Coordinates of C-alpha atoms (C1' of nucleotides) in Angstrom, one line a residue:
Chain A
M1 CA -39.7 5.9 -11.6
D2 CA -41.8 5.6 -8.5
D3 CA -44.9 4.8 -10.5
F4 CA -43.0 2.1 -12.3
I5 CA -41.7 0.6 -9.0
E6 CA -45.2 0.7 -7.5
H7 CA -46.6 -1.0 -10.6
L8 CA -44.1 -3.8 -10.7
N9 CA -44.2 -4.5 -6.9
R10 CA -47.9 -4.7 -7.1
A11 CA -47.7 -7.1 -10.1
I12 CA -45.4 -9.4 -8.1
K13 CA -47.8 -9.3 -5.1
R14 CA -50.7 -10.3 -7.4
G15 CA -48.8 -13.3 -8.7
E16 CA -48.4 -11.9 -12.2
T17 CA -45.6 -13.0 -14.5
I18 CA -43.1 -10.2 -15.2
V19 CA -40.7 -10.0 -18.1
F20 CA -38.3 -7.1 -18.6
S21 CA -35.1 -6.3 -20.4
S22 CA -32.5 -4.0 -19.1
N23 CA -28.8 -3.1 -19.1
C24 CA -27.9 -4.2 -15.6
E25 CA -25.2 -5.4 -13.2
I26 CA -25.8 -8.4 -11.0
D27 CA -24.4 -9.6 -7.7
Y28 CA -25.3 -12.9 -6.1
K29 CA -24.4 -14.6 -2.9
G30 CA -25.6 -17.9 -1.6
R31 CA -24.4 -21.4 -2.4
A32 CA -21.7 -19.7 -4.4
E33 CA -20.9 -16.0 -5.1
S34 CA -20.9 -14.2 -8.4
H35 CA -20.6 -10.8 -10.1
L36 CA -21.7 -9.9 -13.6
P37 CA -20.7 -6.5 -15.0
D38 CA -23.1 -4.4 -17.1
G39 CA -24.8 -5.8 -20.2
D40 CA -28.3 -6.3 -21.7
R41 CA -30.3 -9.1 -20.2
I42 CA -33.8 -10.5 -20.0
I43 CA -35.3 -10.9 -16.6
L44 CA -38.3 -13.2 -15.8
I45 CA -40.2 -13.3 -12.5
K46 CA -42.8 -16.1 -12.3
P47 CA -45.9 -16.3 -10.0
D48 CA -44.1 -19.0 -7.9
K49 CA -41.4 -16.4 -7.3
T50 CA -38.8 -18.0 -9.4
L51 CA -36.4 -15.5 -10.9
L52 CA -34.4 -16.1 -14.1
I53 CA -31.9 -13.8 -15.7
H54 CA -30.7 -14.6 -19.2
Q55 CA -27.9 -13.1 -21.3
P56 CA -28.7 -12.9 -25.0
F57 CA -26.9 -16.2 -25.6
G58 CA -26.9 -19.7 -24.3
S59 CA -29.5 -22.0 -22.8
A60 CA -28.9 -21.7 -19.1
P61 CA -29.8 -18.6 -17.1
V62 CA -26.7 -16.7 -16.0
N63 CA -28.2 -16.0 -12.6
Y64 CA -31.4 -17.1 -10.9
M65 CA -33.3 -17.5 -7.7
K66 CA -35.4 -20.5 -6.8
A67 CA -39.2 -20.5 -6.3
E68 CA -40.5 -19.0 -3.0
S69 CA -37.9 -16.1 -3.1
E70 CA -38.9 -12.5 -2.4
H71 CA -38.4 -9.8 -5.0
S72 CA -38.8 -6.1 -4.8
F73 CA -38.0 -3.1 -6.9
V74 CA -36.4 -0.3 -4.9
R75 CA -34.7 3.0 -5.7
D76 CA -31.5 4.4 -4.2
G77 CA -31.3 8.0 -5.2
E78 CA -31.7 8.0 -8.9
T79 CA -30.7 4.4 -9.3
L80 CA -33.2 1.5 -9.7
Y81 CA -32.6 -1.9 -8.2
M82 CA -34.3 -5.1 -8.0
K83 CA -33.5 -7.1 -4.9
S84 CA -34.2 -10.7 -4.3
E85 CA -33.7 -12.9 -1.3
N86 CA -34.5 -16.3 -0.1
P87 CA -33.9 -16.3 3.6
A88 CA -34.6 -20.0 4.0
L89 CA -31.8 -20.9 1.5
K90 CA -29.7 -17.9 2.5
E91 CA -29.5 -16.7 -1.1
Y92 CA -29.4 -13.1 -2.1
L93 CA -29.3 -11.3 -5.4
S94 CA -29.1 -7.7 -6.3
L95 CA -29.8 -6.3 -9.8
K96 CA -28.7 -2.8 -10.6
I97 CA -30.9 -1.5 -13.5
N98 CA -28.9 1.0 -15.6
K99 CA -31.4 1.3 -18.4
L100 CA -34.8 -0.3 -18.9
H101 CA -35.4 -1.5 -22.5
F102 CA -39.0 -2.9 -22.1
Y103 CA -41.2 -4.7 -19.7
N104 CA -44.5 -6.6 -19.6
T105 CA -46.7 -8.1 -16.9
A106 CA -49.5 -10.6 -17.4
R107 CA -51.6 -13.0 -15.4
L108 CA -50.7 -16.4 -16.9
E109 CA -52.5 -19.7 -16.3
D110 CA -51.1 -23.1 -17.1
G111 CA -52.2 -26.2 -15.3
K112 CA -50.8 -28.7 -17.9
R113 CA -47.8 -30.9 -17.6
I114 CA -45.5 -32.0 -20.4
E115 CA -45.9 -35.5 -21.7
L116 CA -42.4 -36.8 -22.4
S117 CA -41.3 -40.0 -24.2
G118 CA -38.0 -41.6 -24.9
T119 CA -36.7 -41.6 -21.3
E120 CA -34.5 -44.1 -19.5
R121 CA -37.5 -45.2 -17.5
E122 CA -39.3 -46.2 -20.7
M123 CA -36.2 -48.0 -21.8
S124 CA -36.1 -50.2 -18.6
D125 CA -39.9 -50.8 -18.9
Y126 CA -39.3 -52.0 -22.5
L127 CA -36.5 -54.3 -21.4
Y128 CA -38.6 -55.7 -18.6
D129 CA -41.4 -56.4 -21.0
N130 CA -39.2 -57.7 -23.8
P131 CA -36.4 -59.6 -21.9
S132 CA -35.1 -61.3 -25.1
V133 CA -33.8 -57.9 -26.2
V134 CA -31.3 -58.1 -23.3
E135 CA -30.4 -61.7 -24.2
E136 CA -32.0 -65.0 -25.0
G137 CA -33.3 -66.6 -21.9
F138 CA -33.2 -63.5 -19.7
K139 CA -35.9 -63.6 -17.0
P140 CA -36.6 -60.2 -15.3
L141 CA -37.4 -60.3 -11.6
S142 CA -37.8 -56.6 -10.8
R143 CA -37.5 -53.0 -12.1
E144 CA -36.2 -50.0 -10.1
E145 CA -35.2 -52.3 -7.3
H146 CA -34.1 -50.1 -4.4
T147 CA -31.0 -51.0 -2.4
R148 CA -29.3 -49.0 0.2
Y149 CA -26.5 -48.3 -2.2
G150 CA -28.7 -47.2 -5.1
F151 CA -31.5 -48.6 -7.2
I152 CA -31.2 -51.1 -10.0
D153 CA -32.9 -50.5 -13.4
V154 CA -33.6 -54.1 -14.3
F155 CA -32.7 -57.1 -12.2
G156 CA -33.2 -60.8 -13.2
H157 CA -31.4 -64.0 -14.0
D158 CA -30.0 -65.5 -17.2
K159 CA -30.9 -68.9 -18.7
T160 CA -28.4 -70.6 -16.4
G161 CA -29.9 -69.0 -13.3
T162 CA -27.1 -66.6 -12.7
L163 CA -28.3 -63.2 -11.4
V164 CA -28.0 -60.3 -13.8
V165 CA -28.0 -56.5 -13.1
V166 CA -28.9 -54.3 -16.1
E167 CA -28.1 -50.7 -16.1
C168 CA -29.8 -48.6 -18.9
K169 CA -28.6 -45.4 -20.4
R170 CA -30.7 -43.5 -23.0
Y171 CA -27.6 -42.1 -24.7
R172 CA -23.9 -42.9 -24.6
A173 CA -22.8 -44.9 -21.5
D174 CA -19.8 -43.4 -19.8
L175 CA -17.3 -44.3 -17.0
S176 CA -19.7 -43.4 -14.3
A177 CA -22.4 -45.7 -15.8
V178 CA -19.8 -48.6 -15.5
T179 CA -18.9 -47.7 -11.9
Q180 CA -22.6 -47.4 -11.1
L181 CA -23.2 -50.9 -12.5
R182 CA -20.2 -52.3 -10.6
R183 CA -21.6 -50.9 -7.3
Y184 CA -24.9 -52.6 -7.8
V185 CA -23.3 -56.0 -8.7
E186 CA -21.0 -55.9 -5.7
K187 CA -23.9 -55.0 -3.4
I188 CA -26.0 -57.8 -4.8
K189 CA -23.2 -60.3 -4.3
E190 CA -22.8 -59.1 -0.7
A191 CA -26.5 -59.0 0.1
K192 CA -27.2 -62.5 -1.3
G193 CA -24.0 -64.0 -0.2
I194 CA -23.1 -65.2 -3.6
T195 CA -20.0 -64.8 -5.9
A196 CA -21.7 -65.0 -9.3
C197 CA -23.6 -61.9 -10.6
R198 CA -23.4 -60.6 -14.1
G199 CA -23.6 -56.9 -15.1
I200 CA -24.9 -55.6 -18.4
I201 CA -25.0 -52.0 -19.7
A202 CA -27.9 -51.5 -22.1
A203 CA -27.4 -48.3 -24.2
P204 CA -27.3 -47.1 -27.8
E205 CA -23.6 -46.4 -27.4
I206 CA -20.7 -46.6 -25.0
S207 CA -17.5 -44.6 -24.9
A208 CA -14.2 -46.4 -25.6
N209 CA -12.8 -46.0 -22.1
A210 CA -16.1 -47.1 -20.5
L211 CA -16.1 -50.2 -22.7
S212 CA -12.6 -51.0 -21.8
M213 CA -13.4 -50.7 -18.1
L214 CA -16.5 -52.7 -18.6
N215 CA -14.5 -55.6 -20.1
D216 CA -11.8 -55.3 -17.4
W217 CA -14.5 -56.1 -14.9
G218 CA -16.1 -58.9 -16.9
F219 CA -19.3 -57.0 -17.6
S220 CA -21.0 -56.8 -21.0
F221 CA -22.6 -54.3 -23.3
R222 CA -25.9 -54.6 -25.1
H223 CA -26.8 -52.3 -27.9
V224 CA -30.3 -51.0 -27.3
H225 CA -32.1 -47.8 -28.3
P226 CA -34.6 -46.0 -26.1
P227 CA -38.2 -46.5 -27.4
N228 CA -40.4 -43.6 -28.6
R229 CA -43.9 -44.4 -27.7
L230 CA -45.6 -41.1 -27.1
K231 CA -49.3 -41.5 -27.6
R232 CA -50.9 -38.6 -29.5
A233 CA -54.6 -37.9 -29.7
Q234 CA -56.3 -39.3 -32.8
G235 CA -56.2 -37.0 -35.8
Q236 CA -53.8 -34.6 -34.2
K237 CA -51.2 -33.3 -36.5
K238 CA -47.8 -34.8 -36.0
I239 CA -44.7 -32.7 -36.1
G240 CA -43.3 -32.0 -39.5
E241 CA -46.7 -32.2 -41.1
Y242 CA -47.1 -28.5 -41.5
Chain B
M1 CA -51.6 -11.3 -38.5
D2 CA -49.4 -11.1 -41.6
D3 CA -47.8 -7.9 -40.5
F4 CA -47.0 -9.5 -37.1
I5 CA -45.4 -12.5 -38.8
E6 CA -43.4 -10.3 -41.1
H7 CA -42.2 -8.2 -38.2
L8 CA -41.1 -11.1 -36.0
N9 CA -39.4 -13.0 -38.9
R10 CA -37.5 -9.9 -39.7
A11 CA -36.5 -9.4 -36.0
I12 CA -35.1 -13.0 -35.9
K13 CA -33.1 -12.4 -39.1
R14 CA -31.7 -9.2 -37.6
G15 CA -30.5 -11.0 -34.6
E16 CA -32.8 -9.2 -32.2
T17 CA -34.0 -10.8 -29.0
I18 CA -37.7 -11.7 -29.0
V19 CA -39.9 -12.3 -26.0
F20 CA -43.5 -13.1 -26.2
S21 CA -46.2 -14.7 -24.1
S22 CA -49.1 -16.7 -25.5
N23 CA -51.5 -19.5 -24.9
C24 CA -50.0 -22.3 -26.9
E25 CA -49.6 -26.0 -27.5
I26 CA -46.1 -27.5 -28.1
D27 CA -44.9 -30.6 -29.9
Y28 CA -41.2 -31.6 -29.9
K29 CA -39.3 -34.4 -31.5
G30 CA -35.6 -35.0 -31.4
R31 CA -33.5 -36.7 -28.7
A32 CA -36.8 -37.5 -27.1
E33 CA -40.4 -36.6 -28.0
S34 CA -42.9 -34.5 -26.1
H35 CA -46.3 -32.9 -26.2
L36 CA -47.6 -30.1 -24.0
P37 CA -51.4 -29.2 -24.2
D38 CA -52.6 -25.6 -24.2
G39 CA -51.5 -23.2 -21.5
D40 CA -50.0 -19.7 -21.0
R41 CA -46.2 -19.6 -21.5
I42 CA -43.3 -17.2 -22.0
I43 CA -41.2 -17.7 -25.1
L44 CA -37.7 -16.3 -25.6
I45 CA -35.7 -16.4 -28.8
K46 CA -32.1 -15.2 -28.5
P47 CA -29.7 -13.8 -31.2
D48 CA -27.7 -17.0 -31.1
K49 CA -31.0 -18.8 -32.1
T50 CA -31.5 -20.4 -28.7
L51 CA -35.2 -20.9 -28.0
L52 CA -36.6 -21.2 -24.5
I53 CA -40.2 -21.9 -23.5
H54 CA -41.2 -21.4 -19.9
Q55 CA -44.3 -22.3 -18.0
P56 CA -45.3 -19.8 -15.3
F57 CA -43.6 -22.0 -12.6
G58 CA -40.3 -23.7 -12.1
S59 CA -36.7 -22.9 -13.0
A60 CA -36.2 -25.1 -16.0
P61 CA -37.6 -24.4 -19.5
V62 CA -40.4 -26.9 -20.3
N63 CA -39.2 -27.0 -24.0
Y64 CA -36.2 -25.5 -25.8
M65 CA -34.1 -25.6 -28.8
K66 CA -30.3 -25.2 -28.8
A67 CA -28.4 -22.4 -30.3
E68 CA -28.1 -22.4 -34.1
S69 CA -31.6 -23.5 -34.6
E70 CA -33.9 -22.0 -37.2
H71 CA -37.1 -20.3 -36.2
S72 CA -40.0 -18.9 -38.2
F73 CA -43.5 -17.7 -37.7
V74 CA -46.0 -19.1 -40.2
R75 CA -49.8 -19.1 -40.6
D76 CA -51.9 -22.0 -41.5
G77 CA -55.4 -20.7 -42.3
E78 CA -56.3 -18.5 -39.3
T79 CA -53.9 -20.3 -37.0
L80 CA -50.4 -18.9 -36.1
Y81 CA -47.5 -21.2 -35.6
M82 CA -43.9 -20.8 -34.7
K83 CA -41.8 -23.6 -36.1
S84 CA -38.2 -24.4 -35.1
E85 CA -35.8 -26.9 -36.4
N86 CA -32.2 -27.9 -36.0
P87 CA -31.4 -30.1 -39.0
A88 CA -27.9 -30.9 -37.7
L89 CA -29.2 -32.3 -34.5
K90 CA -32.4 -33.6 -36.0
E91 CA -34.5 -31.7 -33.6
Y92 CA -37.9 -30.2 -34.4
L93 CA -40.4 -28.1 -32.4
S94 CA -43.8 -26.7 -33.3
L95 CA -45.6 -24.1 -31.3
K96 CA -49.3 -23.5 -32.0
I97 CA -50.2 -20.0 -30.8
N98 CA -53.8 -19.8 -29.7
K99 CA -53.7 -16.3 -28.3
L100 CA -50.9 -13.8 -28.1
H101 CA -50.7 -12.0 -24.8
F102 CA -47.8 -9.6 -25.5
Y103 CA -44.5 -9.5 -27.3
N104 CA -41.3 -7.4 -27.5
T105 CA -38.2 -7.3 -29.6
A106 CA -34.9 -5.6 -28.9
R107 CA -31.3 -5.5 -30.0
L108 CA -29.4 -6.6 -26.9
E109 CA -25.7 -6.4 -26.4
D110 CA -23.8 -8.2 -23.7
G111 CA -20.1 -9.1 -24.0
K112 CA -19.5 -9.8 -20.3
R113 CA -19.0 -13.1 -18.6
I114 CA -20.0 -14.0 -15.1
E115 CA -17.3 -14.1 -12.4
L116 CA -18.1 -17.1 -10.2
S117 CA -16.6 -18.0 -6.9
G118 CA -17.0 -20.9 -4.5
T119 CA -16.5 -23.7 -7.1
E120 CA -15.0 -27.1 -6.7
R121 CA -12.1 -25.9 -8.8
E122 CA -11.3 -23.2 -6.2
M123 CA -11.6 -25.8 -3.5
S124 CA -8.9 -28.0 -5.1
D125 CA -6.7 -25.0 -5.7
Y126 CA -7.1 -24.1 -2.0
L127 CA -6.2 -27.6 -0.9
Y128 CA -3.2 -27.7 -3.2
D129 CA -2.0 -24.4 -1.8
N130 CA -2.9 -25.2 1.8
P131 CA -2.1 -29.0 2.1
S132 CA -2.2 -29.1 5.9
V133 CA -6.0 -28.6 5.6
V134 CA -6.1 -32.1 4.0
E135 CA -3.9 -33.4 6.8
E136 CA -0.6 -32.8 8.6
G137 CA 2.3 -33.7 6.4
F138 CA 0.4 -33.9 3.1
K139 CA 2.5 -33.0 0.1
P140 CA 0.6 -32.2 -3.1
L141 CA 2.1 -33.3 -6.4
S142 CA -0.5 -32.3 -8.9
R143 CA -3.9 -30.8 -9.5
E144 CA -6.5 -31.9 -12.1
E145 CA -4.2 -34.8 -13.1
H146 CA -5.7 -36.3 -16.2
T147 CA -5.8 -40.1 -16.5
R148 CA -7.5 -42.2 -19.0
Y149 CA -10.1 -43.1 -16.4
G150 CA -10.9 -39.6 -15.3
F151 CA -9.0 -36.7 -13.8
I152 CA -8.0 -36.4 -10.2
D153 CA -8.7 -33.2 -8.2
V154 CA -5.6 -33.3 -6.0
F155 CA -2.9 -35.9 -6.0
G156 CA 0.1 -36.2 -3.6
H157 CA 1.6 -38.2 -0.8
D158 CA 1.2 -38.3 3.0
K159 CA 4.0 -37.9 5.6
T160 CA 4.9 -41.6 5.3
G161 CA 5.3 -41.3 1.5
T162 CA 2.1 -43.2 0.7
L163 CA 0.3 -41.8 -2.4
V164 CA -3.0 -40.0 -1.7
V165 CA -5.9 -39.2 -4.0
V166 CA -8.2 -36.3 -2.9
E167 CA -11.6 -35.9 -4.4
C168 CA -13.3 -32.6 -3.7
K169 CA -17.0 -31.9 -3.5
R170 CA -18.4 -28.4 -3.0
Y171 CA -21.5 -29.6 -1.3
R172 CA -22.5 -32.9 0.2
A173 CA -20.5 -35.9 -1.1
D174 CA -22.7 -38.8 -2.3
L175 CA -22.3 -42.4 -3.4
S176 CA -21.1 -41.5 -6.8
A177 CA -18.3 -39.3 -5.3
V178 CA -17.1 -42.4 -3.4
T179 CA -17.1 -44.7 -6.5
Q180 CA -15.4 -41.9 -8.4
L181 CA -12.6 -41.8 -5.8
R182 CA -12.4 -45.5 -5.8
R183 CA -11.9 -45.6 -9.6
Y184 CA -9.0 -43.2 -9.3
V185 CA -7.3 -45.0 -6.5
E186 CA -7.5 -48.3 -8.3
K187 CA -6.2 -46.8 -11.5
I188 CA -3.3 -45.2 -9.6
K189 CA -2.4 -48.6 -8.0
E190 CA -2.6 -50.3 -11.4
A191 CA -0.6 -47.6 -13.3
K192 CA 2.1 -47.3 -10.6
G193 CA 2.2 -51.0 -9.9
I194 CA 1.7 -50.4 -6.2
T195 CA -0.7 -51.7 -3.6
A196 CA -0.8 -48.8 -1.2
C197 CA -2.8 -45.7 -2.2
R198 CA -5.1 -43.8 0.1
G199 CA -8.3 -42.0 -0.9
I200 CA -9.8 -38.9 0.8
I201 CA -13.1 -37.2 0.2
A202 CA -12.8 -33.5 1.0
A203 CA -16.3 -31.9 1.3
P204 CA -18.4 -29.9 3.8
E205 CA -20.7 -32.9 4.3
I206 CA -21.2 -36.5 3.3
S207 CA -24.3 -38.6 3.2
A208 CA -24.6 -41.5 5.7
N209 CA -24.6 -44.2 3.0
A210 CA -21.6 -42.6 1.2
L211 CA -19.7 -42.5 4.5
S212 CA -20.4 -46.1 5.2
M213 CA -19.2 -47.1 1.7
L214 CA -16.2 -44.9 2.2
N215 CA -15.3 -46.7 5.4
D216 CA -15.9 -50.1 3.9
W217 CA -13.2 -49.4 1.3
G218 CA -10.8 -47.9 3.8
F219 CA -11.0 -44.3 2.5
S220 CA -11.4 -41.3 4.7
F221 CA -13.4 -38.1 4.9
R222 CA -12.1 -34.6 5.5
H223 CA -14.5 -31.8 6.5
V224 CA -13.7 -28.9 4.2
H225 CA -15.7 -25.9 3.1
P226 CA -15.3 -24.4 -0.4
P227 CA -13.6 -21.0 -0.2
N228 CA -15.3 -17.8 -1.2
R229 CA -12.7 -15.5 -2.7
L230 CA -14.5 -13.4 -5.3
K231 CA -12.5 -10.3 -5.9
R232 CA -14.7 -7.2 -6.1
A233 CA -13.6 -3.8 -7.4
Q234 CA -12.5 -1.4 -4.7
G235 CA -15.3 0.7 -3.3
Q236 CA -18.0 -1.3 -5.0
K237 CA -21.0 -2.0 -2.9
K238 CA -21.3 -5.5 -1.5
I239 CA -24.6 -7.4 -1.5
G240 CA -26.8 -6.6 1.4
E241 CA -25.4 -3.1 1.8
Y242 CA -28.4 -1.5 0.2
Chain C
dG1 C1' -36.9 -33.3 3.9
dG2 C1' -33.0 -36.3 2.7
dG3 C1' -31.3 -39.7 -0.6
dG4 C1' -30.4 -41.3 -5.1
dA5 C1' -30.4 -40.8 -10.0
dG6 C1' -32.0 -39.1 -14.6
dA7 C1' -32.0 -35.1 -17.9
dG8 C1' -34.1 -33.6 -24.7
dA9 C1' -29.6 -31.9 -18.9
dT10 C1' -26.0 -27.3 -20.0
dG11 C1' -21.4 -25.6 -19.9
dC12 C1' -16.4 -25.9 -19.5
dC13 C1' -12.0 -27.5 -20.6
dG14 C1' -8.8 -30.6 -22.6
dC15 C1' -7.2 -33.5 -26.3
Chain D
dG1 C1' -15.5 -33.2 -32.6
dC2 C1' -15.5 -36.6 -28.3
dG3 C1' -14.5 -37.3 -23.3
dG4 C1' -14.9 -36.5 -18.7
dC5 C1' -17.0 -33.9 -15.2
dA6 C1' -18.9 -29.8 -12.4
dT7 C1' -23.3 -27.4 -11.9
dT8 C1' -25.9 -21.6 -7.4
dT9 C1' -27.3 -27.9 -11.8
dC10 C1' -33.0 -28.9 -11.8
dT11 C1' -36.5 -32.3 -11.4
dC12 C1' -38.6 -36.5 -10.1
dC13 C1' -39.5 -40.3 -7.1
dC14 C1' -39.2 -42.9 -3.1
dC15 C1' -38.2 -43.5 1.7

DNA sequence: GGGGAGAGATGCCGC
DNA sequence: GCGGCATTTCTCCCC
């Protein structure tokens, strides 16, 4: 066991990535507090000292520690533990390893960042560049306009000169999207000292309750889909072509 | 390579958990669209057919597929791919494996669920059971009261009989917490046909802008910490005791 | 580092 | 399934 401990602690120090699977129990204390009784899990320690613990189901880690934490394998009698702490964040985690199923360490290198398309940001760019999609005669003035009470996706005026706030959602707009829009419209009215300012939600869908709230407050809904405009290298295979 | 493909495809079918590391390129198309150039990553396939792909930094997976997806290893000439699809969600992912660093498969069993303490729910329970923490003379009427415009954490009346809506936040309350509170207060006034209803944010902290907005609307802030009341088995070691 | 908001958010609970 | 919302949210961007 001591050789194993020594090997893994050295791998951590070297900045290697460590994956192992074990039957374990987990205690965590920090922003919240948790206990997880024994079961089989996958544990991942990254070079940036992020720790992730996954159960064999679900997308989200059941426990984790943020980057810049400190991890070490220690023994207490015949029992093996992995202890993690992040003193700066006052977060602590203890993993009691009942049985080790497998482990691997490797020096991994990855300097690339994901290119993502179909975001809300692209949607507001699209509306800024194609204002008639919002409505005939719409003239955009700014994107991502920052106010002290939040920032506005697209801001402009309609064909009559009335100011318009557009809030984009890439999926279904909900109640909070409507209250968010309302907050911006009120703030614009206050800041400009005017009483007329329209509000528009631009999204592919809106929930029934959100639509009803939207109508109550005199705002309107515009059916818009987020664009997909990911540029791929010439000749590269597209998904589904295999 | 064919033996490897056969081995992993069988492991998937058997409901084993698969972890491997490789230099790879990733394309995804579904709710959004993404491309990630070559780099070293960790890939995890769970028995519930969740797929997670991690770069050697950060907490969140760079790409993933939800549970109930279909995964298979295939070769195209001398190149190895892992393809995933979720027809129901119209999501597709392709992983081109340039070099395999290591892999493991194992049958993992875990029926336990995490016990978590320090949540907002516990905080509203605490205020419901200890109303004087909200303010002297506060009488709670309900918790998690569901309205068509959202549900209210704690609802009651003060010592003068005026209705009170309490919105809890386990960490720092922000602008959206205040607009959320406002939505409830307005809805209560409308539903009950009254003009007097107070609003209180109960949280350990509140941002300066949120506090200013809170004051603008005549609401108030109550400094409250979320309780930590995780019950541990008698005699079990607490964290930090090692 | 705080503030504000999006996310391919995920997960939970209620209807 | 949708709806509404918390999350040890995480991540990004801007001040």
